[in-house]
Coordinates of C-alpha atoms and ligand atoms in Angstrom, one line a residue:
X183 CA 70.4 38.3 97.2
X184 CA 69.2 41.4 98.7
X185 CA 71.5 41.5 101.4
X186 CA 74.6 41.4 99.8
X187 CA 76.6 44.7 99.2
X188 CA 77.5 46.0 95.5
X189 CA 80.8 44.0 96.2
X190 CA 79.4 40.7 97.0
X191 CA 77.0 41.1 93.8
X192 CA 79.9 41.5 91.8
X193 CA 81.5 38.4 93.0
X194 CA 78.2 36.3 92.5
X195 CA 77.9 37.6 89.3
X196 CA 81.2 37.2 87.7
X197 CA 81.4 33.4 89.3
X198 CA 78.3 32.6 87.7
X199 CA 76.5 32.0 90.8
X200 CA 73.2 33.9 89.2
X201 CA 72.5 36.0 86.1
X202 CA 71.8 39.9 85.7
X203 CA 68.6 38.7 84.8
X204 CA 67.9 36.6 87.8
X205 CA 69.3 39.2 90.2
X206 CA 66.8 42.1 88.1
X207 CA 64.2 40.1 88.5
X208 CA 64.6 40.0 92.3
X209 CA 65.0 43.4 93.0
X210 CA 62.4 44.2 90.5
X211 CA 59.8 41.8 92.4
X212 CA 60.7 43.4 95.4
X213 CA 59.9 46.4 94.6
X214 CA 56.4 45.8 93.8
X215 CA 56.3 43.7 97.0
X216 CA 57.5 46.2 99.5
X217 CA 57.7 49.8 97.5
X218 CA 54.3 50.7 98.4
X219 CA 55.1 50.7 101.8
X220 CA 57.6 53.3 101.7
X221 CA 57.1 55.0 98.1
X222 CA 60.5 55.6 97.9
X223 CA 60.4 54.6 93.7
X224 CA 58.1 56.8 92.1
X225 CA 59.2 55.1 88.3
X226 CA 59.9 51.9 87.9
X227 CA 61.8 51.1 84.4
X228 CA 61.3 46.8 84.4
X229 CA 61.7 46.4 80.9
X230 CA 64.5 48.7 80.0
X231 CA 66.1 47.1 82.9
X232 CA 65.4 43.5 82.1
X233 CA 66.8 44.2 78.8
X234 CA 69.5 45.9 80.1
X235 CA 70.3 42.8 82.6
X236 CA 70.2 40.8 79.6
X237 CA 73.3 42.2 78.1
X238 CA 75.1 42.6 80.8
X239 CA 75.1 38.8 80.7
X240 CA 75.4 38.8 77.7
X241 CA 79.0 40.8 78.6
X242 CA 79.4 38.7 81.2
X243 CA 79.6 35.3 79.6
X244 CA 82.1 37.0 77.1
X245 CA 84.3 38.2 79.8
X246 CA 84.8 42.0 78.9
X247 CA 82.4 42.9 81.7
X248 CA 83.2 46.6 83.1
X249 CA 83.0 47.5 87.0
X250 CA 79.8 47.4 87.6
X251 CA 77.9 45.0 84.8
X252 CA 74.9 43.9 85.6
X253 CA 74.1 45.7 89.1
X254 CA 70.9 47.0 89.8
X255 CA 70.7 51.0 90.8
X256 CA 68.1 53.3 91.0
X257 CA 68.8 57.1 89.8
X258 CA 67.0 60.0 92.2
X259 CA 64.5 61.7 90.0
X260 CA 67.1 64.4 89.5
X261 CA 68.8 62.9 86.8
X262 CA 67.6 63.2 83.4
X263 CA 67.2 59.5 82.2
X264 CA 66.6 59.2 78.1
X265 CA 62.8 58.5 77.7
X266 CA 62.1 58.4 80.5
X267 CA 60.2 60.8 82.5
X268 CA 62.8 63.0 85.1
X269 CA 60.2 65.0 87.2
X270 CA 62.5 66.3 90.3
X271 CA 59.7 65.7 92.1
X272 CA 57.2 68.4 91.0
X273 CA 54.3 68.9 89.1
X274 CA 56.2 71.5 86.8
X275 CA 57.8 68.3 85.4
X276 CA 55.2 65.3 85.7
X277 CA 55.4 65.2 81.9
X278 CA 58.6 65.9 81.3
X279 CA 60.9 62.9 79.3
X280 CA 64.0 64.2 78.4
X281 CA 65.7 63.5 74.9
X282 CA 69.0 62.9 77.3
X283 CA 71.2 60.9 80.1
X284 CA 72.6 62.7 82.3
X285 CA 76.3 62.5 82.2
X286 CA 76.3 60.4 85.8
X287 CA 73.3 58.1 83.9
X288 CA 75.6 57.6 80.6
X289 CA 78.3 57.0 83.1
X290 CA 76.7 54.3 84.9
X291 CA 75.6 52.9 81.5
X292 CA 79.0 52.7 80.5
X293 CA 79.5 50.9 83.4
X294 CA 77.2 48.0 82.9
X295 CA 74.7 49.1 85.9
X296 CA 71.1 48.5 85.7
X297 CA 68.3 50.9 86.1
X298 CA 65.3 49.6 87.7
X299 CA 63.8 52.8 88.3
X300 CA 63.6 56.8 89.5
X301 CA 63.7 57.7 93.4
X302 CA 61.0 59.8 95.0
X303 CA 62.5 63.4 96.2
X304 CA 61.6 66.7 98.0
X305 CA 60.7 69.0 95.1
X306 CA 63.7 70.8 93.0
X307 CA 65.8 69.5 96.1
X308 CA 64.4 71.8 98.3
X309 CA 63.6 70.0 102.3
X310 CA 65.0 67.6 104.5
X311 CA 62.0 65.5 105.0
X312 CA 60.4 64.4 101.5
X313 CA 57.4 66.2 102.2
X314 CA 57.7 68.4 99.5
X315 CA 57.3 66.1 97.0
X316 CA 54.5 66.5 94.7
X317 CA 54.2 62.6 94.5
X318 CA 54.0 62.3 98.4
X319 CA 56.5 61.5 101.0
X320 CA 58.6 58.9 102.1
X321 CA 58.3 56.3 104.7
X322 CA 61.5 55.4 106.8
X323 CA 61.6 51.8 107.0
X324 CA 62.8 52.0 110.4
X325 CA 59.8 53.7 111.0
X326 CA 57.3 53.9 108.7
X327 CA 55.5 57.1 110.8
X328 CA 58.9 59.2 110.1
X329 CA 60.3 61.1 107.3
X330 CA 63.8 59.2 105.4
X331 CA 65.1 62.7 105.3
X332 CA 65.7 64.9 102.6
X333 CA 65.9 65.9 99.8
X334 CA 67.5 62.5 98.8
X335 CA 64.9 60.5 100.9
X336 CA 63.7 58.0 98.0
X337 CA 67.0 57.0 97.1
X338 CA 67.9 56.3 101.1
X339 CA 65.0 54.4 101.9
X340 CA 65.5 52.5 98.8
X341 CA 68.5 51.6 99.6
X342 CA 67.7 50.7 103.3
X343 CA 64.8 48.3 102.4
X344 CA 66.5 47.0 99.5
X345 CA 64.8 47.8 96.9
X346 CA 68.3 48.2 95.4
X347 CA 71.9 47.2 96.4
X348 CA 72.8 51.4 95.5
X349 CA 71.3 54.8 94.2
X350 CA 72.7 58.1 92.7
X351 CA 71.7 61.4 94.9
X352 CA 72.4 64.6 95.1
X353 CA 73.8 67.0 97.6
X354 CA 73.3 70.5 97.9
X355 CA 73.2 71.6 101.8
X356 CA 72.9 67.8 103.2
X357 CA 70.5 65.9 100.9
X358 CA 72.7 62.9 100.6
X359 CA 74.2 62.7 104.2
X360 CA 71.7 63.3 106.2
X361 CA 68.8 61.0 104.6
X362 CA 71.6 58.4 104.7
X363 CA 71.7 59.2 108.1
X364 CA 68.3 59.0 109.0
X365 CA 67.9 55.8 106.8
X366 CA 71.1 54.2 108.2
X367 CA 73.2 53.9 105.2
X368 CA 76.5 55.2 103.7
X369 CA 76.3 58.3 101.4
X370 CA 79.1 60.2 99.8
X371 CA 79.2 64.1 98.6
X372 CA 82.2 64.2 96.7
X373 CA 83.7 67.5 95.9
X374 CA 82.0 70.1 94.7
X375 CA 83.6 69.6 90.8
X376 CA 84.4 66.0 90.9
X377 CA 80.5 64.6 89.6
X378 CA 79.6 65.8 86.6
X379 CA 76.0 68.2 87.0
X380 CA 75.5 67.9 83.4
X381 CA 72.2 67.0 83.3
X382 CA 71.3 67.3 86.9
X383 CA 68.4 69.8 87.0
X384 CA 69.6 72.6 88.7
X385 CA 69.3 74.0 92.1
X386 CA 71.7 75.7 93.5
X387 CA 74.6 75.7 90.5
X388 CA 77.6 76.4 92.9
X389 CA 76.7 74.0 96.0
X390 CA 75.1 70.9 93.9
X391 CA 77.2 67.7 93.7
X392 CA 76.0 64.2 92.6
X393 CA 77.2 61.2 94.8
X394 CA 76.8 57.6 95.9
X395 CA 74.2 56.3 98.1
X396 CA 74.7 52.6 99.7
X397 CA 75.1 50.2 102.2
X398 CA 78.9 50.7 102.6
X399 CA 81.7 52.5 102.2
X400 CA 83.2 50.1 99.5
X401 CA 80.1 50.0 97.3
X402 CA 80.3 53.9 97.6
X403 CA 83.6 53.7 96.2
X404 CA 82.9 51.5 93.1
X405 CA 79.9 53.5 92.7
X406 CA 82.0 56.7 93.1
X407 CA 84.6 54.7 90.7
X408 CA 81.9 54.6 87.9
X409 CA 80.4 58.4 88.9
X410 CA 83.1 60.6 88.8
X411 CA 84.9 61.8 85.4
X412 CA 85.8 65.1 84.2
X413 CA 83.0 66.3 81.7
X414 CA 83.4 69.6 79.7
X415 CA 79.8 70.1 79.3
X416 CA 79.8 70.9 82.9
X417 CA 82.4 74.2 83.1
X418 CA 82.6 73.4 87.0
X419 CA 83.9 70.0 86.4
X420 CA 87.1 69.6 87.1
X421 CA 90.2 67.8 84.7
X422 CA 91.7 65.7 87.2
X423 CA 92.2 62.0 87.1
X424 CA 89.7 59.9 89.2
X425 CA 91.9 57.6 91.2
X426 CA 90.4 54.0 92.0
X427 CA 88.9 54.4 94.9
X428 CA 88.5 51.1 95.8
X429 CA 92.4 50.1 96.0
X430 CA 92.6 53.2 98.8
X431 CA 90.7 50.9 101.0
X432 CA 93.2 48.7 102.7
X433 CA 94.9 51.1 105.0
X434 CA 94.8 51.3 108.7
X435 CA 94.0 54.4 110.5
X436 CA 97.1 54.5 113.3
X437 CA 98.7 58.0 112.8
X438 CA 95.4 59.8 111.3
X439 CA 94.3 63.2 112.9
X440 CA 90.6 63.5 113.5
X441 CA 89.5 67.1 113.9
X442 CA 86.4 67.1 116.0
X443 CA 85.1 70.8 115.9
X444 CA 83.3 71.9 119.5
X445 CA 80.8 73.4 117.5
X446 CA 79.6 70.3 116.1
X447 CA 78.2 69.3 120.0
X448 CA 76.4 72.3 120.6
X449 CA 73.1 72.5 122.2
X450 CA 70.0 71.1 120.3
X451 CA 72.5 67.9 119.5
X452 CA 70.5 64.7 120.7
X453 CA 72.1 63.4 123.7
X454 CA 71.8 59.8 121.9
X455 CA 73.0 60.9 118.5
X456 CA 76.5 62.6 120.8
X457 CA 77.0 59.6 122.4
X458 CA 76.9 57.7 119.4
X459 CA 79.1 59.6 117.6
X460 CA 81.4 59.7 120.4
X461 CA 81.4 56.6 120.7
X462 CA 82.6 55.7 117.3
X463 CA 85.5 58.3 117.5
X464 CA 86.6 56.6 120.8
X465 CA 86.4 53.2 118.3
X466 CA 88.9 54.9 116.0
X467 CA 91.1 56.3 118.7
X468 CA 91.7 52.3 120.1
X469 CA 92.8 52.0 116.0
X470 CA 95.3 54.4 116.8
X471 CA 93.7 57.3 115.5
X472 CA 94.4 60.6 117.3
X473 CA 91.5 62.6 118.0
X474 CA 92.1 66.6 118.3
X475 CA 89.9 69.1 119.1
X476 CA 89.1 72.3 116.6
X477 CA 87.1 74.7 116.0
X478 CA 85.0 75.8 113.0
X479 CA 84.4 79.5 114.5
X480 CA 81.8 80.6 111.6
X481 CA 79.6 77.1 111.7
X482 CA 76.8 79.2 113.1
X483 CA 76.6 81.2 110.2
X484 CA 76.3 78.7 107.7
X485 CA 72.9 78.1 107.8
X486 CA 71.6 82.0 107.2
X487 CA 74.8 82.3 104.1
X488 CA 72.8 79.1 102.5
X489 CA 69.7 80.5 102.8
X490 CA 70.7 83.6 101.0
X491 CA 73.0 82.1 98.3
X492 CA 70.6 79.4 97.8
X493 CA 67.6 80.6 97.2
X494 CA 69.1 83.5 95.4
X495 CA 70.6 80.7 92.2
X496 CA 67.3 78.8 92.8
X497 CA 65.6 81.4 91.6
X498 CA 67.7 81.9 88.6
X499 CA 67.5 78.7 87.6
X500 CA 63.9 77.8 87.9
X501 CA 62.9 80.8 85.8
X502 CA 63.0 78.6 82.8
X503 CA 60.2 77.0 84.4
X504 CA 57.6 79.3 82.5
X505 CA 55.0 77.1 81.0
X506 CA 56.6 77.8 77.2
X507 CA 59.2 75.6 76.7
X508 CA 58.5 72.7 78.7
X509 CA 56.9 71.5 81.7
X510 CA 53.7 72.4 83.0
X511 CA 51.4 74.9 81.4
X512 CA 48.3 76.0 83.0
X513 CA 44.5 75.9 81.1
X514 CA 43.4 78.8 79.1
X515 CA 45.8 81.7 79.6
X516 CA 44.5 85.0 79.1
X517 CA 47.3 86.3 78.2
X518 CA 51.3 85.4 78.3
X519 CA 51.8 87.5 81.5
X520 CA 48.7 85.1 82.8
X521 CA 50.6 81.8 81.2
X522 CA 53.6 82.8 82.9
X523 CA 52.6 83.2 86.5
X524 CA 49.6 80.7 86.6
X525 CA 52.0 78.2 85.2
X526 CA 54.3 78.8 87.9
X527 CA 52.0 79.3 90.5
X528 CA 50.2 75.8 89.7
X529 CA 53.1 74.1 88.5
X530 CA 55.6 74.6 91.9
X531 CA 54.5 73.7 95.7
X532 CA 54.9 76.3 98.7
X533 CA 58.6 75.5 99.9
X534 CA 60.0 75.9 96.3
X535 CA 57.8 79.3 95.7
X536 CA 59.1 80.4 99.3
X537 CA 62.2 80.0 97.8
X538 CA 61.9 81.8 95.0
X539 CA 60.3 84.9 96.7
X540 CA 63.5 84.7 99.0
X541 CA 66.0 84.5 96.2
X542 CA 64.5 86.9 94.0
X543 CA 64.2 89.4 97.1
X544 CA 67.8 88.3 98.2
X545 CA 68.6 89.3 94.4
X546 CA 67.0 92.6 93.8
X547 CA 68.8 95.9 93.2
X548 CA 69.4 97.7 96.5
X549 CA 69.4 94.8 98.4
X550 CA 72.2 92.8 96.7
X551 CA 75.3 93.8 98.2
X552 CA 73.4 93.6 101.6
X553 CA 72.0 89.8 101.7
X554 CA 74.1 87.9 98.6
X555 CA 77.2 89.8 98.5
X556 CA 77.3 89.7 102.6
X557 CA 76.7 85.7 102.0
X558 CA 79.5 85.4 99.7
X559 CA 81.7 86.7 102.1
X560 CA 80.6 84.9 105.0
X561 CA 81.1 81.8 102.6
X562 CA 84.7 82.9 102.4
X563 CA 85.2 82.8 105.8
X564 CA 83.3 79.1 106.1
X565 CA 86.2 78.1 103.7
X566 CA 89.0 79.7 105.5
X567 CA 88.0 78.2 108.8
X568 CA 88.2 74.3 106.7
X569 CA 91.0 75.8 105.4
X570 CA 92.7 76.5 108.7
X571 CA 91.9 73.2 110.5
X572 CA 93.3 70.6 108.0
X573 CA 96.5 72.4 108.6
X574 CA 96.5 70.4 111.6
X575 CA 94.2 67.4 110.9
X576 CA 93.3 64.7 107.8
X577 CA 90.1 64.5 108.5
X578 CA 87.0 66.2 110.5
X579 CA 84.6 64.2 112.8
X580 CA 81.2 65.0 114.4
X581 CA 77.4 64.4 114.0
X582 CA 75.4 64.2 110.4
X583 CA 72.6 65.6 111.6
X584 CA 71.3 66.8 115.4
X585 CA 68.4 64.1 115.7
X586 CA 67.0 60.7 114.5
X587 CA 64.4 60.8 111.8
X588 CA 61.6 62.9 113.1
X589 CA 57.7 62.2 112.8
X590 CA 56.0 63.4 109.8
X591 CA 54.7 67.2 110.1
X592 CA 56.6 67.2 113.3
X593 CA 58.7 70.5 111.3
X594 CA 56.1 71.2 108.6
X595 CA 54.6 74.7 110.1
X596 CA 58.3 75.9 111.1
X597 CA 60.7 76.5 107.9
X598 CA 63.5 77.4 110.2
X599 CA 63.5 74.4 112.2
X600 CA 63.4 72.2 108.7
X601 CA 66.1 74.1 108.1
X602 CA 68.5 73.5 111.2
X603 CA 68.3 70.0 110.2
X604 CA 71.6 70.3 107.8
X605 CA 73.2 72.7 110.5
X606 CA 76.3 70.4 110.4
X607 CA 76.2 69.4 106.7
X608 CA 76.1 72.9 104.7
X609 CA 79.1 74.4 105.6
X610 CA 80.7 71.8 103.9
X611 CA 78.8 72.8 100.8
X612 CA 79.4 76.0 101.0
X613 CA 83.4 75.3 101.2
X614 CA 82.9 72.5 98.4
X615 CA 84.2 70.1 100.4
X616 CA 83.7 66.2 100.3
X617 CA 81.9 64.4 103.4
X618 CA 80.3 61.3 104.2
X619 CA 77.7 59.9 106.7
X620 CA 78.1 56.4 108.0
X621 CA 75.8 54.7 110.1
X622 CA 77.5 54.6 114.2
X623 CA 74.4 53.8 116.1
X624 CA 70.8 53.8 117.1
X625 CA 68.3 56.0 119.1
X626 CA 64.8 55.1 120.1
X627 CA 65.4 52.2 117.8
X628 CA 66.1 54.9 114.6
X629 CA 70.1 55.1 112.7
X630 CA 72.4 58.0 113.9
X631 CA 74.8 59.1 111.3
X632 CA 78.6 59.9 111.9
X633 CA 79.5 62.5 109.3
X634 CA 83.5 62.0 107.5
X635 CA 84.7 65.7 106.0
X636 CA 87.5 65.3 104.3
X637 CA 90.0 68.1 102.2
X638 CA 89.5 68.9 98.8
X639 CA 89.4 65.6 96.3
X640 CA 90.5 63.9 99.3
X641 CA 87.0 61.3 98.7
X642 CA 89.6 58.0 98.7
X643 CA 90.9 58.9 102.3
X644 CA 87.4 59.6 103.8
X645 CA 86.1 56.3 102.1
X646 CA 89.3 54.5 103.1
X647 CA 88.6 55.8 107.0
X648 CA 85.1 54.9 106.7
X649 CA 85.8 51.6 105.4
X650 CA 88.0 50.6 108.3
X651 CA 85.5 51.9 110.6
X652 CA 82.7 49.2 109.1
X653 CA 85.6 46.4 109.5
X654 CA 85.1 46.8 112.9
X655 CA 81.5 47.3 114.0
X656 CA 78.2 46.1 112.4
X657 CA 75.9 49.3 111.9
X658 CA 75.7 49.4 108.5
X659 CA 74.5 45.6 108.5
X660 CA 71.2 46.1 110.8
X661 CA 68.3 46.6 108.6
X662 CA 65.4 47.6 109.4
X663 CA 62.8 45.1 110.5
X664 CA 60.9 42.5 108.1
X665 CA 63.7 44.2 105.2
X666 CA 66.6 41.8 105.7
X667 CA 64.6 38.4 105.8
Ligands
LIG293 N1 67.7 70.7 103.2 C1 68.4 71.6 102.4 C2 67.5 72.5 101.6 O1 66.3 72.3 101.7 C3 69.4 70.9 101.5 C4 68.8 70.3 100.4 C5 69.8 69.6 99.5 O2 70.9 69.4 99.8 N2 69.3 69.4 98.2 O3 67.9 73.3 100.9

């Protein structure tokens, strides 16, 4: 059962062929089996969940099932689940159980989905390897001496061991395409407004967007489905219908324009990873795609705007991390001065404090208009050059990420060199723009991830493209070895 898609489940499901239950109980056995290989699950919720499978069959058998009744998913540790404890991967919340869903968790409830458990994740978000987290990192099961990638590493390598058919992520500079990348699965950032946040502990408020993690681009899609809504706790979310994005799958991709920005192949890209990628845009040209060259002029400075901007809201919004109202408090204060910084200086690792020193600097009078308000405006130019190229094309092509999953600690003493690893994935937050990474490939045995931008809300057409591209090849059925069997 662990092989099939979202899709297939569905179908097995509906015709009876096993129960919720059955299917829970699979999964769930699973993951004790193989989790502790990989420790990409860092809660696992078997009751709720077999309760939950339980009425969904119940739903089932009275045939006023919704879309997604009786799947199994896993939420990233991001999400604040109701009772259950939502630690975002840092000792600041180890004992933290919030009195609330999420908005993307009530969604899914409403949806009939099962929650078997809470994914492993780089602290607060911040990294691109899973080493951050305070509960250990990651294995890649294509590799178990490599990082899944980051931040939305336990959710990836969840999905590519299958531990679970799907999992919610998040996506702030790359954290759901490139660990889908690196994993070799299909992962979606919708546009920056479509996913509710509500609920979604907070990095950085105007570049965080909830998506899909799976093994296609059609499970993405009902997952999206179930995802997106407008929400007006969230006053980014925006009041626009959600289309079904699984009836924009059927169309063939003769006629589409792929922009393939030059910048995108620029030195430090993996020779493997460009032929890969290549390769899959000459696939889509034989469809009758048309592939046209652009250029993205201000790429290069995406990476040194998103390490302003940031840092600078991270630091805003982990000050309510103070050891008072929730979270972790350190022993014996002296006094509250000595509560608040022991607190925080016990309660958060190194990358997150280096963050907060960066965005509080970044912030400070005198400085402001020189680092944040010069980031804003280079963000403005990001946008315009988007803006500019989907004049001419429907679509943008190139490279999730520069390598294949990397050894552990390989990066760990050089922050900048973590950081180039979303080189080709955070200008897209920064514009707000929806992309995708779909597996095209392997290196050295290890997934390579073709990245899909697409215009604003234009999630359906990117899924749709990616789609087509899985009809014809097979990447995103290899699975890593002893997973499949
Ligand atoms: N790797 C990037 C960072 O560390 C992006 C993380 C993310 O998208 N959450 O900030």
């Amino acid at each position: 059962m662990h092989n099939r898609t979202i899709a297939e489940l569905i179908n097995g499901l509906q015709s009876k062929e096993f129960s919720s239950v059955e299917l829970t109980q699979h999964f769930l056995d699973r993951i004790g089996d193989l989790n502790p290989n990989y420790n990409a699950i860092i809660t696992v919720t078997a009751e709720q969940a077999l309760k939950a499978a339980a009425a969904a069959d119940e739903r089932l058998a009275a045939g006023n099932a919704p879309a997604m009744c009786g799947i199994p998913i896993l939420h990233k540790d991001i999400f604040c689940t109701n009772g259950v404890r939502t630690s975002c991967g840092s000792k600041m919340l180890d004992n933290f159980i919030p009195p609330y869903n999420a908005t993307v968790v009530e969604n899914f409830e409403q949806a009939g989905a099962v929650v078997l458990g809470k994914t492993n994740m780089d602290e607060f978000a911040m990294g691109s390897s899973n080493e951050t987290s305070f509960y250990g990192s990651v294995q890649n099961p294509w590799d178990t001496n490599c990082v899944p990638g980051g931040s939305s590493g336990g959710s990836a390598a969840a999905v590519a061991a299958r531990l679970a058919p799907g999992a919610t992520a998040t996506d702030t500079g790359g954290s759901i395409r490139q660990p889908a990348a690196l994993c070799g699965i299909t992962g979606l950032k919708p546009t920056y407004g479509r996913v509710s946040r509500w609920g979604m502990i907070a990095f950085a408020s105007s570049l965080d967007q909830g998506g899909p993690m799976a093994r296609t681009a059609e499970d993405c899609a009902i997952m999206l489905s179930c995802m997106a809504s407008f929400d007006d706790k969230d006053s980014t979310c925006i009041d626009r219908e959600v289309p079904d994005y699984c009836a924009a799958l059927g169309q063939d991709v003769s006629g589409l324009r792929i922009g393939v920005p030059s910048e995108y192949f620029s030195k430090g890209l993996n020779e493997g990873t460009e032929q890969a990628v290549r390769t899959a845009l000459a696939k889509l040209e034989e469809q009758g795609a048309e592939l046209v060259e652009i250029s993205l002029p201000n790429t290069g400075l995406s990476v040194p705007a998103y390490y302003v901007i940031a840092p600078a809201e991270a630091s805003a919004n982990l000050s309510r991390f103070d050891g008072v109202k929730y979270g972790y408090r350190c022993e014996d204060p002296k006094d509250l001065q000595d509560l608040y910084s022991r607190s925080r200086a016990e309660g958060f690792g190194e990358e997150v404090q280096r963050r907060i020193l960066i965005g509080t600097y970044c912030l400070s009078a005198g400085y402001y208009e020189a680092y944040y308000g010069k980031a804003q405006q280079v963000r403005q130019l990001i946008q315009r050059d988007f803006e500019k190229a989907f004049e001419t094309v429907d679509v943008i092509m190139g490279p999730t990420c520069p390598s294949p999953a990397f050894k552990f600690g390989s990066k760990g003493d050089d922050p900048v060199a973590m950081y180039l690893e979303d080189i080709y994935t955070i200008a897209t937050n920064l514009a707000g723009l929806p992309g995708m990474s779909v597996p095209c490939g392997m290196v050295d045995n290890k997934p390579v991830g073709l990245q899909i931008i697409g215009n604003y809300f234009d999630e359906a057409r990117i899924l749709n493209v990616a789609h087509q591209y899985q009809q014809i090849t097979e990447w995103h059925d290899q699975a890593p070895e002893g997973v499949a069997s």
